[in-house]
Amino acid sequence: MNAPEASAKLDLQRLLPEGAVTRFDDGALRITLQLTVYELQAVFRAAYWLTEKAYVYLSRSSDDRLEVTLIAKSGDTSATDQLGWKFLDDLVDHQLRVTLHRETANVRDMIVAQAFMDVDAIQSASAHSTDVQSAEPPEAIRRWQPAP
Amino acid sequence: MAASALSADPVVLDASLYPEDCVRSAVAAYQPYAEVAIEQREGPKLLVRIRSKAPASDHTVRREFLNYVLDLSLRQHLAGD
């Protein structure tokens, strides 16, 4: 594959939906993101890893839209495209981490709390659950009989 | 299409993305390398003008400044996690 073909294959503006990416005269790319899809925390984290190889600028176009403008430090257009793809890949990864972090927050808090407790909260919670199971069932359940 | 925001002068920073204290810290940190000043405030936006003191071009210093202020802002945004 020659250089123009390789460059065309990476062209973010051509390959992503219309309006998602804008290319500027100075070689920079602006990627528009929906904050309902990607949270700010995920965008920041992905942008941070990009700053080693690119210059990055963030702006808001509306309450639910964020624009990420980037250009490779080398100034090379295909390098900027490659970094744009890498940013989008990293963004999915970081968004997943942010979601999992939120979903597992309760379990994490419980483990940390357990580490600083005198009593075994997890064990005693489990013992309590066993006690409940072995306790006398309520009247309605005791009277219930399976159908013959 | 015209030049991007990475080449614009002054640089416009949204306070919801770049907290003002981070911008002020970055402006102070860049004083040895550039003439940097918060020129104006337009609602939640700060306009920052940057002129290089070193042989490096204004573009390069401006872009390095943007990466630096992004780093400071990221730390502040994630500090509450």
Coordinates of C-alpha atoms in Angstrom, one line a residue:
Chain A
M1 CA 0.0 0.0 0.0
N2 CA 1.5 3.4 -0.9
A3 CA 1.4 6.5 1.3
P4 CA -1.7 8.2 -0.1
E5 CA -3.7 4.9 0.1
A6 CA -2.5 4.4 3.7
S7 CA -3.5 7.9 4.5
A8 CA -6.9 7.6 2.9
K9 CA -7.5 4.4 4.9
L10 CA -6.9 6.3 8.2
D11 CA -8.9 9.4 7.2
L12 CA -11.1 10.0 10.2
Q13 CA -13.2 12.7 8.5
R14 CA -14.0 10.4 5.6
L15 CA -14.7 7.3 7.6
L16 CA -16.7 8.7 10.5
P17 CA -20.3 10.0 10.2
E18 CA -20.6 13.5 8.6
G19 CA -20.1 16.3 11.1
A20 CA -18.4 14.1 13.7
V21 CA -14.9 15.2 12.6
T22 CA -13.6 18.4 11.1
R23 CA -10.2 18.9 9.6
F24 CA -8.6 22.3 9.7
D25 CA -6.0 24.1 7.5
D26 CA -3.3 23.7 10.2
G27 CA -3.7 19.9 10.1
A28 CA -5.7 19.7 13.3
L29 CA -8.7 17.4 13.7
R30 CA -11.8 18.3 15.8
I31 CA -13.8 15.4 17.0
T32 CA -17.3 16.1 18.3
L33 CA -18.5 13.9 21.1
Q34 CA -21.9 13.4 22.8
L35 CA -21.6 13.7 26.5
T36 CA -24.6 11.4 26.8
V37 CA -22.4 8.7 25.3
Y38 CA -19.0 9.6 26.7
E39 CA -18.7 11.1 30.1
L40 CA -16.3 14.0 30.8
Q41 CA -14.2 11.9 33.1
A42 CA -13.6 9.4 30.3
V43 CA -12.8 12.1 27.8
F44 CA -10.3 13.7 30.2
R45 CA -8.5 10.4 30.9
A46 CA -8.3 9.5 27.2
A47 CA -7.1 13.1 26.3
Y48 CA -4.5 12.9 29.0
W49 CA -2.8 9.8 27.5
L50 CA -2.9 11.6 24.1
T51 CA -0.9 14.6 25.4
E52 CA 2.4 12.6 25.1
K53 CA 2.2 12.6 21.3
A54 CA -0.4 15.3 20.5
Y55 CA -1.5 18.8 21.5
V56 CA -5.1 18.7 22.7
Y57 CA -7.7 21.3 23.2
L58 CA -11.2 20.8 24.7
S59 CA -14.3 23.0 24.2
R60 CA -18.0 22.8 24.5
S61 CA -20.3 23.4 21.6
S62 CA -23.4 22.9 23.7
D63 CA -24.4 21.4 27.1
D64 CA -24.3 17.9 25.8
R65 CA -21.5 18.2 23.2
L66 CA -17.8 18.3 23.7
E67 CA -15.2 19.1 21.0
V68 CA -11.7 17.6 21.2
T69 CA -9.2 19.3 18.9
L70 CA -5.9 17.5 18.4
I71 CA -2.8 17.7 16.3
A72 CA 0.2 15.4 16.3
K73 CA 3.3 17.0 17.8
S74 CA 5.1 16.0 14.6
G75 CA 2.5 18.0 12.6
D76 CA 2.1 15.1 10.2
T77 CA -1.5 14.6 9.0
S78 CA -1.5 10.8 9.0
A79 CA 0.0 10.8 12.5
T80 CA -2.8 13.1 13.6
D81 CA -5.3 10.7 12.1
Q82 CA -3.7 7.7 13.8
L83 CA -3.8 9.5 17.1
G84 CA -7.4 10.4 16.5
W85 CA -8.3 6.7 16.1
K86 CA -6.2 5.9 19.2
F87 CA -8.1 8.5 21.1
L88 CA -11.5 7.1 20.1
D89 CA -10.3 3.5 21.1
D90 CA -9.0 4.8 24.4
L91 CA -12.2 6.7 25.0
V92 CA -14.3 3.5 24.8
D93 CA -11.9 1.8 27.2
H94 CA -12.0 4.7 29.7
Q95 CA -15.8 5.0 29.4
L96 CA -16.1 1.3 30.3
R97 CA -13.8 1.8 33.3
V98 CA -15.8 4.8 34.5
T99 CA -19.1 2.8 34.2
L100 CA -17.6 -0.2 36.0
H101 CA -16.1 2.1 38.7
R102 CA -19.6 3.5 39.4
E103 CA -21.4 0.1 39.3
T104 CA -19.0 -1.5 41.7
A105 CA -18.7 1.4 44.1
N106 CA -20.8 -0.2 46.8
V107 CA -18.8 -3.5 46.8
R108 CA -15.5 -1.5 46.9
D109 CA -16.7 0.7 49.8
M110 CA -17.8 -2.5 51.7
I111 CA -14.4 -4.1 51.2
V112 CA -12.6 -0.9 52.3
A113 CA -14.9 -0.5 55.3
Q114 CA -14.2 -4.2 56.3
A115 CA -10.5 -3.6 56.2
F116 CA -10.8 -1.0 58.9
M117 CA -13.5 -2.7 61.1
D118 CA -12.9 -4.7 64.3
V119 CA -15.6 -7.1 63.4
D120 CA -16.0 -9.1 60.3
A121 CA -18.9 -7.3 58.7
I122 CA -19.1 -9.5 55.7
Q123 CA -19.1 -12.7 57.8
S124 CA -21.6 -11.4 60.3
A125 CA -23.9 -10.3 57.4
S126 CA -23.6 -13.9 56.0
A127 CA -24.3 -15.4 59.5
H128 CA -27.3 -13.1 59.8
S129 CA -28.6 -14.3 56.5
T130 CA -28.2 -18.0 57.7
D131 CA -30.1 -17.2 60.9
V132 CA -32.9 -15.8 58.9
Q133 CA -33.0 -18.9 56.7
S134 CA -33.1 -21.3 59.7
A135 CA -35.6 -19.3 61.7
E136 CA -39.2 -20.5 62.0
P137 CA -41.1 -19.6 58.7
P138 CA -44.0 -17.3 59.0
E139 CA -47.5 -18.7 59.7
A140 CA -48.7 -18.4 56.1
I141 CA -45.7 -20.4 54.9
R142 CA -46.1 -23.1 57.6
R143 CA -49.7 -23.7 56.7
W144 CA -49.0 -23.8 52.9
Q145 CA -48.9 -27.4 51.5
P146 CA -47.9 -28.3 47.9
A147 CA -50.7 -29.4 45.6
P148 CA -51.2 -33.2 45.6
Chain B
M1 CA -11.4 25.5 6.5
A2 CA -9.5 28.1 8.7
A3 CA -7.0 27.3 11.4
S4 CA -8.1 25.3 14.5
A5 CA -8.4 26.5 18.0
L6 CA -4.9 25.1 18.6
S7 CA -3.6 28.0 16.5
A8 CA -6.0 30.7 17.7
D9 CA -4.9 33.8 19.6
P10 CA -6.2 34.4 22.2
V11 CA -6.9 30.9 23.4
V12 CA -10.5 30.6 24.8
L13 CA -10.8 28.3 27.8
D14 CA -14.2 27.1 29.1
A15 CA -14.2 27.2 32.9
S16 CA -16.3 24.0 33.1
L17 CA -13.4 22.2 31.4
Y18 CA -10.5 24.3 32.6
P19 CA -11.1 25.5 36.1
E20 CA -10.0 29.1 36.7
D21 CA -7.5 28.3 39.4
C22 CA -5.8 25.8 37.0
V23 CA -5.6 28.4 34.3
R24 CA -4.1 30.9 36.8
S25 CA -1.6 28.3 38.0
A26 CA -0.6 27.5 34.4
V27 CA -0.3 31.2 33.6
A28 CA 2.0 31.7 36.6
A29 CA 4.1 28.6 35.6
Y30 CA 4.6 29.8 32.0
Q31 CA 5.8 33.3 32.9
P32 CA 9.5 32.4 32.4
Y33 CA 8.8 31.1 28.9
A34 CA 6.1 33.4 27.6
E35 CA 4.2 36.5 28.1
V36 CA 0.9 35.0 29.3
A37 CA -2.1 36.9 30.6
I38 CA -5.7 36.3 31.1
E39 CA -7.0 39.0 28.8
Q40 CA -10.7 38.9 29.3
R41 CA -13.5 36.9 30.8
E42 CA -16.6 36.3 28.7
G43 CA -19.2 34.5 30.9
P44 CA -17.8 31.1 31.7
K45 CA -14.9 31.6 29.3
L46 CA -11.4 32.9 29.8
L47 CA -9.4 34.4 27.0
V48 CA -5.7 33.8 27.4
R49 CA -3.1 35.5 25.3
I50 CA 0.3 33.9 24.9
R51 CA 3.5 35.3 23.3
S52 CA 6.7 33.2 23.3
K53 CA 9.8 34.7 24.9
A54 CA 12.0 31.9 23.7
P55 CA 13.0 31.1 20.1
A56 CA 10.1 28.6 19.9
S57 CA 7.2 29.8 17.9
D58 CA 4.1 31.2 19.5
H59 CA 2.1 28.2 18.2
T60 CA 4.4 25.7 19.9
V61 CA 4.3 27.6 23.3
R62 CA 0.6 28.0 23.0
R63 CA 0.0 24.3 22.4
E64 CA 2.4 23.3 25.2
F65 CA 0.5 25.6 27.5
L66 CA -2.8 24.0 26.5
N67 CA -1.5 20.5 27.3
Y68 CA -0.1 21.8 30.6
V69 CA -3.4 23.4 31.6
L70 CA -5.3 20.3 30.5
D71 CA -3.1 18.2 32.8
L72 CA -3.8 20.5 35.8
S73 CA -7.5 20.5 35.0
L74 CA -7.6 16.7 34.7
R75 CA -6.0 16.3 38.2
Q76 CA -8.6 18.6 39.6
H77 CA -11.6 17.0 37.9
L78 CA -10.4 13.5 39.0
A79 CA -9.4 14.5 42.5
G80 CA -12.9 13.9 43.8
D81 CA -13.0 10.3 42.5

